[in-house]
CSV table of C-alpha atoms in Angstrom, one decimal:
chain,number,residue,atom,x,y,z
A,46,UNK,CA,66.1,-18.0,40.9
A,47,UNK,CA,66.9,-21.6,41.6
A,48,UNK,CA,68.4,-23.8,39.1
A,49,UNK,CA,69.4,-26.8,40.4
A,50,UNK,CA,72.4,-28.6,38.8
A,51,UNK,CA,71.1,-27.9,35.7
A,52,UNK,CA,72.3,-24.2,35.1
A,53,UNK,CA,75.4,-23.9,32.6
A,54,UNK,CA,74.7,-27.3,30.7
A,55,UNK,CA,73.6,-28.2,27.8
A,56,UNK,CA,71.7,-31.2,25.8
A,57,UNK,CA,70.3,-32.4,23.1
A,58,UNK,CA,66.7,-34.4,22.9
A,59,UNK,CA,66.9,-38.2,22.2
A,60,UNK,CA,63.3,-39.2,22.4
A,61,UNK,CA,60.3,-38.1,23.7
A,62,UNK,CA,56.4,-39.5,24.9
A,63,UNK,CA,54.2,-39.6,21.7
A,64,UNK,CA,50.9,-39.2,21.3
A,65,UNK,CA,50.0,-42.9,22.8
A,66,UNK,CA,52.1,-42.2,26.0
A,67,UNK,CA,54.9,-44.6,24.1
A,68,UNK,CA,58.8,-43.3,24.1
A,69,UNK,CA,59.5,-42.3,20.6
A,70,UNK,CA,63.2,-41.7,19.1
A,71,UNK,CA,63.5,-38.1,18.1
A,72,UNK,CA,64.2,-37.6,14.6
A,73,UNK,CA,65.5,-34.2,14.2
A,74,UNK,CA,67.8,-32.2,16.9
A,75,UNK,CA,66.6,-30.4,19.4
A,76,UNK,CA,68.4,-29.0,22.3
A,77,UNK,CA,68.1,-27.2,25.7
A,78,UNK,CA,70.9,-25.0,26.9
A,79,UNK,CA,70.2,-24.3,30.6
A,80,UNK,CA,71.5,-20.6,31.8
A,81,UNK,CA,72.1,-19.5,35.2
A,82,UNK,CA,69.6,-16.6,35.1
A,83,UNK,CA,66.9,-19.1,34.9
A,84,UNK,CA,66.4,-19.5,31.2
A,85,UNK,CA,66.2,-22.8,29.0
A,86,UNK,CA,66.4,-22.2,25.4
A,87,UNK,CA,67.4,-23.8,22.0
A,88,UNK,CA,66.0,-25.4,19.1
A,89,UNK,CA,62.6,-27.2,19.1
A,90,UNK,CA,63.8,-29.0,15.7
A,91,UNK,CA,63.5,-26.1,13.7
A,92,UNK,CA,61.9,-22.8,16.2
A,93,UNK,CA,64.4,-21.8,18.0
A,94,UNK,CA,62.0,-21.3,21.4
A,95,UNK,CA,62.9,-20.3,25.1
A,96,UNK,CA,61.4,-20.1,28.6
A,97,UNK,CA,62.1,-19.8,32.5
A,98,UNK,CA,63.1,-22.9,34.6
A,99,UNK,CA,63.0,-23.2,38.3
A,100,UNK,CA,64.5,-26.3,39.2
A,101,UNK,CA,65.8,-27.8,43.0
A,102,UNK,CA,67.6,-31.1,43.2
A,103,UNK,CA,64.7,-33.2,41.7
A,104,UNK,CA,62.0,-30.9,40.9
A,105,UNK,CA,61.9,-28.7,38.2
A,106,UNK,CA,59.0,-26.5,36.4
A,107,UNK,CA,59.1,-24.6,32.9
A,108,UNK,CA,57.0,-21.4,32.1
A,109,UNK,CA,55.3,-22.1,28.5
A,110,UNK,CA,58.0,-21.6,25.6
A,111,UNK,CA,58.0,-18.8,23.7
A,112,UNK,CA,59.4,-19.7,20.3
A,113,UNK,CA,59.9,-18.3,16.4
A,114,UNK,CA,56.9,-19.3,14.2
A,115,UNK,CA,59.3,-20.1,10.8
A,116,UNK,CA,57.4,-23.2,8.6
A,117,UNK,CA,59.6,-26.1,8.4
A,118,UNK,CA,59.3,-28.7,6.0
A,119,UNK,CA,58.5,-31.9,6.6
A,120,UNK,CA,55.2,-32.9,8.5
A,121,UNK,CA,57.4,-35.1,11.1
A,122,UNK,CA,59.8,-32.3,12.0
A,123,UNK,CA,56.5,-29.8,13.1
A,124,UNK,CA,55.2,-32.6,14.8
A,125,UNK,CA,57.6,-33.6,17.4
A,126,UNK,CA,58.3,-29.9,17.5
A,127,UNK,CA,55.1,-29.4,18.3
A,128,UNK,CA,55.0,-32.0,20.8
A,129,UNK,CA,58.7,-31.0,22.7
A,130,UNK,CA,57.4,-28.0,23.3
A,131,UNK,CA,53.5,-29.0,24.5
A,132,UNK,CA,56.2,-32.0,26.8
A,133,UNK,CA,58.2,-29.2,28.2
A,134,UNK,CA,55.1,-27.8,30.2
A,135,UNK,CA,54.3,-30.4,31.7
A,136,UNK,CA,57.4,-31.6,33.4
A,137,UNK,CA,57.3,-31.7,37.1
A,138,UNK,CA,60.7,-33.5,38.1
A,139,UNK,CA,63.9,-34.4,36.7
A,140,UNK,CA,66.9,-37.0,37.2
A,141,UNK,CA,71.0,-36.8,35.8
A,142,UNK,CA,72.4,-40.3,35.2
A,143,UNK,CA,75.8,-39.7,34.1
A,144,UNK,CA,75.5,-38.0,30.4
A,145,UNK,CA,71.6,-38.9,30.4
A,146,UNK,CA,69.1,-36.3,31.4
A,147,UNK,CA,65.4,-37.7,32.5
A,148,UNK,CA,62.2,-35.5,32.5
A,149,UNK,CA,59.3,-36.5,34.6
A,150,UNK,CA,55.4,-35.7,34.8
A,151,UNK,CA,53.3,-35.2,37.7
A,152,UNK,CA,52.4,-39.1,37.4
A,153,UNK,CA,56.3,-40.0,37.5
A,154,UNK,CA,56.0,-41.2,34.0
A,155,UNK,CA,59.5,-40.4,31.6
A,156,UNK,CA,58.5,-37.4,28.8
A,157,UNK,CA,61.7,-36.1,27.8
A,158,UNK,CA,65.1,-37.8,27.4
A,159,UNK,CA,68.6,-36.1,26.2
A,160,UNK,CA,71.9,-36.8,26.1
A,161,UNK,CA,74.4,-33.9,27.4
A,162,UNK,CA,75.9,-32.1,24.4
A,163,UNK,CA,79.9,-31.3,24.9
């Protein structure tokens, strides 16, 4: 199992690409706790979800997350769940500046952005 630099860190999602392709600020907390066995897993806002990562020094691919199906209130919160998760699929490459981490789609374009958690 590869897991690029990613394995044994941990952060927690800052914004994400809405429904128009423009960044959006996330509104509730959602994380992603990278193992060294491979697994990503955390909260999707509310879910708590997980999947498998492989992941080289840019690259990186998610299986599809597997996640608790609890209702949460608030329409915004299952939305941007919703959408993390549906995000996470589809990330093909990935960048570290400093405490910022960058997800990338197959067209280069930014769909996830967190903040390392300490």
């Amino acid at each position: 199992m590869v897991t690029g630099g990613l394995s044994g860190t941990s952060w927690t999602l800052v914004a994400y690409q809405g429904d128009d392709g423009e960044m959006v600020r996330a509104d509730t907390h959602a994380t992603l706790h990278f193992s060294e066995d491979g697994k990503v897993s955390g909260t999707a806002g509310c879910n708590s979800y997980s999947a498998e990562y492989r992941a080289g020094e840019t690259e990186i691919t998610f299986s599809s997350p597997e996640s608790t199906l609890m209702y949460c209130p608030g329409e915004d919160v299952m939305g941007q769940e919703g959408r993390f998760l549906y995000l996470l699929k589809d990330v093909r490459s990935y960048r570290i500046d400093g405490d910022i981490l960058v997800m990338h789609g197959a067209g280069g374009g930014e769909l996830l952005v967190a903040g390392k958690l300490r």
